[in-house]
Short mmCIF file of C-alpha atoms in Angstrom, two decimals:
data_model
loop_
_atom_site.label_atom_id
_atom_site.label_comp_id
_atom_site.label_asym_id
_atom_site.label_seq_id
_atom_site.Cartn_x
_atom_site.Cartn_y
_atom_site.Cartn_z
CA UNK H 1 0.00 0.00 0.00
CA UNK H 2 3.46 1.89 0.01
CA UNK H 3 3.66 4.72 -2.51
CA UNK H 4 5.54 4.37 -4.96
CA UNK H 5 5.63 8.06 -6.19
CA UNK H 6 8.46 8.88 -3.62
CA UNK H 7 12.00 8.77 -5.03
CA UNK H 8 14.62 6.64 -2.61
CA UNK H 9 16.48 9.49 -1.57
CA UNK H 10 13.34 11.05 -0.26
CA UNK H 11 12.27 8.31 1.84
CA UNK H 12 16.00 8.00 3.38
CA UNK H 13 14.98 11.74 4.62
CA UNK H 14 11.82 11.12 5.98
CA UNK H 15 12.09 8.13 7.92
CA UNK H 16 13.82 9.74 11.13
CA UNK H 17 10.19 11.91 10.96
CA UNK H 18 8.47 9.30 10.83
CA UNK H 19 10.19 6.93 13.01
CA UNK H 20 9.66 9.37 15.82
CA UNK H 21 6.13 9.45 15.41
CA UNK H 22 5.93 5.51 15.61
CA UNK H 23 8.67 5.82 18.70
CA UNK H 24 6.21 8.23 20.48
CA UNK H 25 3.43 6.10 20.13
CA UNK H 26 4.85 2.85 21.43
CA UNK H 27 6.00 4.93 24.65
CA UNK H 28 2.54 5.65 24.61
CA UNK H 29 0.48 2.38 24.12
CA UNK H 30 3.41 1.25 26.60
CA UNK H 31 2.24 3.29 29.46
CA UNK H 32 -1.25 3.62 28.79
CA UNK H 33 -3.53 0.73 27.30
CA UNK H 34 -6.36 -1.25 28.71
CA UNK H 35 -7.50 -4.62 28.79
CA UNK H 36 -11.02 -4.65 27.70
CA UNK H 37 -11.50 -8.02 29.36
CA UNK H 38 -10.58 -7.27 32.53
CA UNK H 39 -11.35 -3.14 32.49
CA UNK H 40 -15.41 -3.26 31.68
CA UNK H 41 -17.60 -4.86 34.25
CA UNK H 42 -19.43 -7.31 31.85
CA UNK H 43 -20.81 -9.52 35.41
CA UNK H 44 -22.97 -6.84 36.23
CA UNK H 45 -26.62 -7.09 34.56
CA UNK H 46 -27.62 -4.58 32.36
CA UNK H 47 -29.97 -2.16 33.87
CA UNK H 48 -32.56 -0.75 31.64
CA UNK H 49 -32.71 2.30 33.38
CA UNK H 50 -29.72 3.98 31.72
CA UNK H 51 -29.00 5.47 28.12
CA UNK H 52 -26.89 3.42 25.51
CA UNK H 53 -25.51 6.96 24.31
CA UNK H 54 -25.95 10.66 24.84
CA UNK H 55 -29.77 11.04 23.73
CA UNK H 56 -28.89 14.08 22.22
CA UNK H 57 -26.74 11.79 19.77
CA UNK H 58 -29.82 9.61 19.09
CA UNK H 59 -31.39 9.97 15.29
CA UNK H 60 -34.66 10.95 16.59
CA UNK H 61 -33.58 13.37 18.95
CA UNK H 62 -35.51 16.67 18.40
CA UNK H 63 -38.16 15.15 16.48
CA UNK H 64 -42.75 15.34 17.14
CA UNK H 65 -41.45 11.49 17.65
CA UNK H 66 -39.06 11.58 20.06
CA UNK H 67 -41.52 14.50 21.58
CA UNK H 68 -43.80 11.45 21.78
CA UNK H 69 -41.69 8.85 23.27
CA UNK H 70 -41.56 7.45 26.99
CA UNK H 71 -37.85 7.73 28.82
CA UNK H 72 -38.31 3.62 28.54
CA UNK H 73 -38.73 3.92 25.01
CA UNK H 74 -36.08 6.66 24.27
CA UNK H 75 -33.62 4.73 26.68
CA UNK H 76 -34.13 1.85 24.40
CA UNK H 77 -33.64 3.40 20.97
CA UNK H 78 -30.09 5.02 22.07
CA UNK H 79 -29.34 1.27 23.63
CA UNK H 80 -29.95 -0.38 20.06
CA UNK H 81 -28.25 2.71 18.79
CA UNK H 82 -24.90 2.49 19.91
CA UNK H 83 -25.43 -1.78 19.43
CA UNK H 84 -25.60 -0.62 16.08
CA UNK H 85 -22.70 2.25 15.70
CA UNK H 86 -20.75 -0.80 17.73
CA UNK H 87 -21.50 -3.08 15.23
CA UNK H 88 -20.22 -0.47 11.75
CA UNK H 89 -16.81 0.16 14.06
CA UNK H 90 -16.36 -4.14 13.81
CA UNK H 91 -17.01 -3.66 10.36
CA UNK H 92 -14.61 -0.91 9.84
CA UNK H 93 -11.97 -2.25 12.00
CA UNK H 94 -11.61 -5.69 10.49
CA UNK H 95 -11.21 -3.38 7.05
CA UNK H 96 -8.38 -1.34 8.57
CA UNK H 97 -6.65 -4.49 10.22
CA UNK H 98 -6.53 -6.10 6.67
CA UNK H 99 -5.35 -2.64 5.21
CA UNK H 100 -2.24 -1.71 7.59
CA UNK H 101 -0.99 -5.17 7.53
CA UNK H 102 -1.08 -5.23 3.73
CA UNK H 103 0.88 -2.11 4.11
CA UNK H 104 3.44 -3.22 6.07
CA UNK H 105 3.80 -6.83 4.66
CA UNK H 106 7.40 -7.72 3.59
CA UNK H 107 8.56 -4.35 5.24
CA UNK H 108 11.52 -4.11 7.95
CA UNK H 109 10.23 -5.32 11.04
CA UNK H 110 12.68 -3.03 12.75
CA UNK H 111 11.32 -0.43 11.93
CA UNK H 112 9.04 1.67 14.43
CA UNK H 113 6.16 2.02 12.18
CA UNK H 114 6.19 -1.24 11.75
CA UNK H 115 6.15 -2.11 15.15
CA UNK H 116 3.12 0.41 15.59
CA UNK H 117 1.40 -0.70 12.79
CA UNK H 118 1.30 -4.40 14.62
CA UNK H 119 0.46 -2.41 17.70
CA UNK H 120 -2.52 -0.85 16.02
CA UNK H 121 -3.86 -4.40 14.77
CA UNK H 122 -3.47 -5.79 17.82
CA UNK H 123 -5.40 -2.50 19.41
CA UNK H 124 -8.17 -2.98 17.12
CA UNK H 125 -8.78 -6.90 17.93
CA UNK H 126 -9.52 -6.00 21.01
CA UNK H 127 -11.65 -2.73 20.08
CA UNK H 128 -13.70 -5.27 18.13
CA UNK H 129 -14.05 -8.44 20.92
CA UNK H 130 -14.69 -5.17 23.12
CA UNK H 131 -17.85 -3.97 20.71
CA UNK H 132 -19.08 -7.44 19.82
CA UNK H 133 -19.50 -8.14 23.85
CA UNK H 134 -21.08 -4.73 24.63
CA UNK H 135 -23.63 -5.22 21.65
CA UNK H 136 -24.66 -8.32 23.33
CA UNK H 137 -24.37 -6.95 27.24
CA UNK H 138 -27.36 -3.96 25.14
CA UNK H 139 -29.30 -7.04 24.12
CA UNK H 140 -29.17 -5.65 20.74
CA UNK H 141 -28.99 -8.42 17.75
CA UNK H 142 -25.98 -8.42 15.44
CA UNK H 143 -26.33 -5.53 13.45
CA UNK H 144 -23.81 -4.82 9.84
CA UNK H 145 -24.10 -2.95 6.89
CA UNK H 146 -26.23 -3.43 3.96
CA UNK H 147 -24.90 -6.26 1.89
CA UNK H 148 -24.24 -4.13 -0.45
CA UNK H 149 -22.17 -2.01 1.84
CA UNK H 150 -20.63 -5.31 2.71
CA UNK H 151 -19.57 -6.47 -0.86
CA UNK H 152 -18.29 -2.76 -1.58
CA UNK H 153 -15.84 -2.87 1.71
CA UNK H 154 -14.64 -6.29 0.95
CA UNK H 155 -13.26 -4.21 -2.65
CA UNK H 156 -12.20 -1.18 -0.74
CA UNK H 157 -10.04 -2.71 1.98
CA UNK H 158 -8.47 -5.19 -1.14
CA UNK H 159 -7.59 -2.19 -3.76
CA UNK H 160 -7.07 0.59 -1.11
CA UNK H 161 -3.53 1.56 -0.39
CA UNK H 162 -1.33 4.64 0.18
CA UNK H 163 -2.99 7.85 1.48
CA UNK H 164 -6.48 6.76 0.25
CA UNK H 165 -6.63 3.96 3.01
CA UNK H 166 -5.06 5.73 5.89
CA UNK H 167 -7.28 8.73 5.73
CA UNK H 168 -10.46 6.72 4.88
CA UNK H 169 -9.60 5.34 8.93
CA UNK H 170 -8.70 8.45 10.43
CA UNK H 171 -12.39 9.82 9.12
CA UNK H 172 -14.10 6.75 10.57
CA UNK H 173 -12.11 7.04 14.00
CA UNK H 174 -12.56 10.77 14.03
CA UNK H 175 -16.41 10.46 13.59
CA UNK H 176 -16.36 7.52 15.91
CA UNK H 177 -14.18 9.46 18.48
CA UNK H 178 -16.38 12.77 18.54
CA UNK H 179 -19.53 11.04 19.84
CA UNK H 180 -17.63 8.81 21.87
CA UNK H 181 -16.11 11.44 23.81
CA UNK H 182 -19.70 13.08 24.95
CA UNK H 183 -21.08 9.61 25.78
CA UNK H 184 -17.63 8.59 27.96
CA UNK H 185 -18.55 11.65 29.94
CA UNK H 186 -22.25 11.43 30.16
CA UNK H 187 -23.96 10.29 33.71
CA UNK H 188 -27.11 8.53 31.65
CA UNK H 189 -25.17 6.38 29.94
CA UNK H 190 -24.57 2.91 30.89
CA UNK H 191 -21.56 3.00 32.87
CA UNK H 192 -19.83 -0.03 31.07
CA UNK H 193 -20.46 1.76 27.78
CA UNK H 194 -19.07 4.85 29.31
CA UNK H 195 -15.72 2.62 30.42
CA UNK H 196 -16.16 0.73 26.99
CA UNK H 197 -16.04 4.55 24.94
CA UNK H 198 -13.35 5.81 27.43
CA UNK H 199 -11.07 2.77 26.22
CA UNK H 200 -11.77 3.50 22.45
CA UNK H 201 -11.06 7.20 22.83
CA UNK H 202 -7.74 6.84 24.45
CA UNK H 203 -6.52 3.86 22.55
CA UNK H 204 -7.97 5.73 19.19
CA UNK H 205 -6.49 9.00 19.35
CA UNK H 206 -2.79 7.25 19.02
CA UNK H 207 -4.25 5.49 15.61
CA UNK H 208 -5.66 8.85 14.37
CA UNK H 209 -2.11 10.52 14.90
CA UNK H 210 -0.26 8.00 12.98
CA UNK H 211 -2.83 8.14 10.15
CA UNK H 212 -2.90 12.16 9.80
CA UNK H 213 1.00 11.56 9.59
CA UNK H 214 1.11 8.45 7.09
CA UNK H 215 -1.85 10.28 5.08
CA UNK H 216 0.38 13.88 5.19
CA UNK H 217 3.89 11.87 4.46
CA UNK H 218 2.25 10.10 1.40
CA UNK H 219 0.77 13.19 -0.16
CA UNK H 220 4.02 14.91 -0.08
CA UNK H 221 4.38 14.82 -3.74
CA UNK H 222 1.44 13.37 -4.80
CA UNK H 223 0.33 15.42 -8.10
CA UNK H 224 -3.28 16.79 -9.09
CA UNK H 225 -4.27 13.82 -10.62
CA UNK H 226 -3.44 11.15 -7.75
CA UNK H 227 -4.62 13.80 -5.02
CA UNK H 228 -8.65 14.00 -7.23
CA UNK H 229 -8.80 10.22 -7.65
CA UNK H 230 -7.87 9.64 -3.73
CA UNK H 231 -10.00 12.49 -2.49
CA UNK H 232 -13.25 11.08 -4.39
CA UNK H 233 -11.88 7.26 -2.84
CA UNK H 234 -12.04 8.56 0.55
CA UNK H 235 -15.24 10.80 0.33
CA UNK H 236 -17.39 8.34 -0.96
CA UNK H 237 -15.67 5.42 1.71
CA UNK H 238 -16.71 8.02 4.30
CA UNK H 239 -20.43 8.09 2.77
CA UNK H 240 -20.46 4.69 3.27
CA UNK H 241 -19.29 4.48 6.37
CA UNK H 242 -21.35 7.30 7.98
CA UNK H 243 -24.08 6.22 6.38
CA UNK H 244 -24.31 3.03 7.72
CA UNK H 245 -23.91 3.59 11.86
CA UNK H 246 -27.28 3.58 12.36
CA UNK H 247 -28.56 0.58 11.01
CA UNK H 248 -32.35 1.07 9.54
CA UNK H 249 -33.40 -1.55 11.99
CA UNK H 250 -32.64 -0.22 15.45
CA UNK H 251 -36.25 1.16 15.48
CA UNK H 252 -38.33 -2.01 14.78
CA UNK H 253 -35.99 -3.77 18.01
CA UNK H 254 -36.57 -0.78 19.93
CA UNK H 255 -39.99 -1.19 19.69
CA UNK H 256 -41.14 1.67 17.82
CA UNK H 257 -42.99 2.25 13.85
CA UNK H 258 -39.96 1.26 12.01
CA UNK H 259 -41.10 3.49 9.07
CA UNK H 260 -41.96 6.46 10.93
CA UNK H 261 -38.94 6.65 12.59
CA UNK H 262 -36.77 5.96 9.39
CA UNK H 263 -38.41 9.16 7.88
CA UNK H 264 -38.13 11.50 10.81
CA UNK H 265 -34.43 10.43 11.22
CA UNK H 266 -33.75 10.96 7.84
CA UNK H 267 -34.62 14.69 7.73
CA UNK H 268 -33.61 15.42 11.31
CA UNK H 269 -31.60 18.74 10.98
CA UNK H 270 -30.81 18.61 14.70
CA UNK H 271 -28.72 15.38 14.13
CA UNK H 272 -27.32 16.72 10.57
CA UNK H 273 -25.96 19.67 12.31
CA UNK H 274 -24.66 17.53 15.48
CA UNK H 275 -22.84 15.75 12.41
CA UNK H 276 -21.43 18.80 10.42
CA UNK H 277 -19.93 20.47 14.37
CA UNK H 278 -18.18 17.64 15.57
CA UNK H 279 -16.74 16.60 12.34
CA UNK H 280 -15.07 20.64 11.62
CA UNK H 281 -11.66 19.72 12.46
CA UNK H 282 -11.40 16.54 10.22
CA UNK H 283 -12.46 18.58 7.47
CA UNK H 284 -9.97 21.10 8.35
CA UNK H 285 -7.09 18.39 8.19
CA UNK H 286 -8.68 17.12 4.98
CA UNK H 287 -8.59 20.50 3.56
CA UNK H 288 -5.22 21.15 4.70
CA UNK H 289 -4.38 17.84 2.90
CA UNK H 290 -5.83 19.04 -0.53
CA UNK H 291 -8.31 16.02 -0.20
CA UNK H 292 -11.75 18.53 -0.56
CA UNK H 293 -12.05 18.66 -4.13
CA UNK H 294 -15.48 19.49 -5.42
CA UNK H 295 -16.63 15.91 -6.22
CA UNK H 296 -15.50 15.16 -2.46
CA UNK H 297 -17.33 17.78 -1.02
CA UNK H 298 -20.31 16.37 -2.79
CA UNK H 299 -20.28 12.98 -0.43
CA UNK H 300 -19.28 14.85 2.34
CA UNK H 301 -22.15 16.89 1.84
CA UNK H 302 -24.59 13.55 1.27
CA UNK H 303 -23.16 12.50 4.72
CA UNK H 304 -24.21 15.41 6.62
CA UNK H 305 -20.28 15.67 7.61
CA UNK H 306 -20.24 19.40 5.97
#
């Protein structure tokens, strides 16, 4: 996944850069990372009185039908909620751990970012045991993407590589991390989802500083050309990805009018502009990057993200 636009002598002066951001994030994951088996108190039965998320993060809040909901019923939409935004970050993650080990196959294992890159993978296996067990603890069924969705990240994570796959994963940890970070914090929120976000959110925010670097290093003399094609790859993986947290079934197994609910969420401005606020500084980076071309910006825009 290496590009292979960067002349030798060029990449003999930018690996001491790069090393040291690998170096720096081994300290890190040295002194700080958590054992999800051992951290989150799965013993303890669920107890239906809290929140799976922030209900202001919930696709109905601000609606006539969230007006019209019981604090049962809205405490039972955000639970099959963040089931489902669980289940897209398995999804996602088993893409990215295919995608950085591709990268670094057949590369020199003494290297830092190597070392980080296996540091990562082994990161995200957790993250995704992690998700899978707190989808179950929300007695929430096994939610995934449309098949479609499915079939289309299967080609993604095979013919990704370079810049186009690391900054399709920093915009799925960024949006991940965002909400995260409100729900971690939040009182109403299931304290072993709270522990289970606080985990992702530390452990995460080392994987989205070694992809804004890789993604940055790789563009470095990327032309026009290469910089349109990957900045249309990434928008429309972020489209995808976006589109497909909630899943369109979390209201039937929450118990309310599946169809209603679909409709209402789908032109609910409050969650749109929730969307567009917490996503400003990865479109900042992006922009700084040279990725927001105008057929981007049309995905982005489709996502709610701008």
């Amino acid at each position: 996944m290496a590009s292979s636009t960067v002349r030798p002598e060029d990449r003999n002066q930018e690996r001491p850069a790069g090393q040291d951001v690998a170096r720096r994030l081994l300290d890190s994951a040295a002194k700080l990372s958590y054992d999800p088996a051992t951290e989150v108190d799965w013993n303890t039965p669920l107890n239906t009185d809290h929140h799976g998320a922030s209900p202001e993060w919930s696709t109905l809040y601000g609606t006539a039908y969230w007006q019209e909901l019981t604090e049962a019923q809205r405490k039972a939409l955000t639970r099959q909620e963040a089931a489902s935004v669980a289940g897209t970050g398995i999804w996602f993650e088993m893409i990215l751990q295919q995608m950085v080990l591709r990268d670094m196959y057949a590369k020199d294992p003494t290297d830092p970012r190597f070392q980080w890159a296996l540091t990562e993978v082994a990161d995200e296996c957790r993250h995704s045991i992690m998700f899978a067990r707190g989808a179950a603890k929300l007695g929430a069924p096994a939610y995934r993407p449309h098949r479609a969705v499915v079939e289309l990240g299967r080609a993604f994570k095979t013919l990704a590589f370079g810049e186009a796959a690391y900054a399709a994963i920093l915009v799925a940890e960024e949006v991940l991390d965002v909400m995260q970070r409100d729900w971690m914090r939040d009182d109403r929120v299931a304290p072993f989802v709270r522990t289970i976000n606080n985990i992702h959110v530390v452990e995460e925010s080392r994987h989205m500083k070694f992809a804004r670097d890789e993604t940055r290093r790789r563009l470095r003399d990327a032309g026009p050309v290469r910089r349109h094609i990957n900045s249309l790859v990434v928008a429309i993986a972020s489209y995808y990805i976006v589109t497909s947290m909630v899943n369109r079934d979390v209201y039937a197994n929450a118990g309310l009018d599946g169809e209603r609910a679909r409709a209402e969420a789908g032109s609910n401005e409050h969650h749109k502009s929730l969307m567009r606020s917490s996503c400003s500084g990865l479109m900042e980076f992006l922009a700084s990057a040279r990725l927001l071309t105008k057929p981007a910006l049309f995905f982005y825009k489709r996502a709610s993200l701008i």
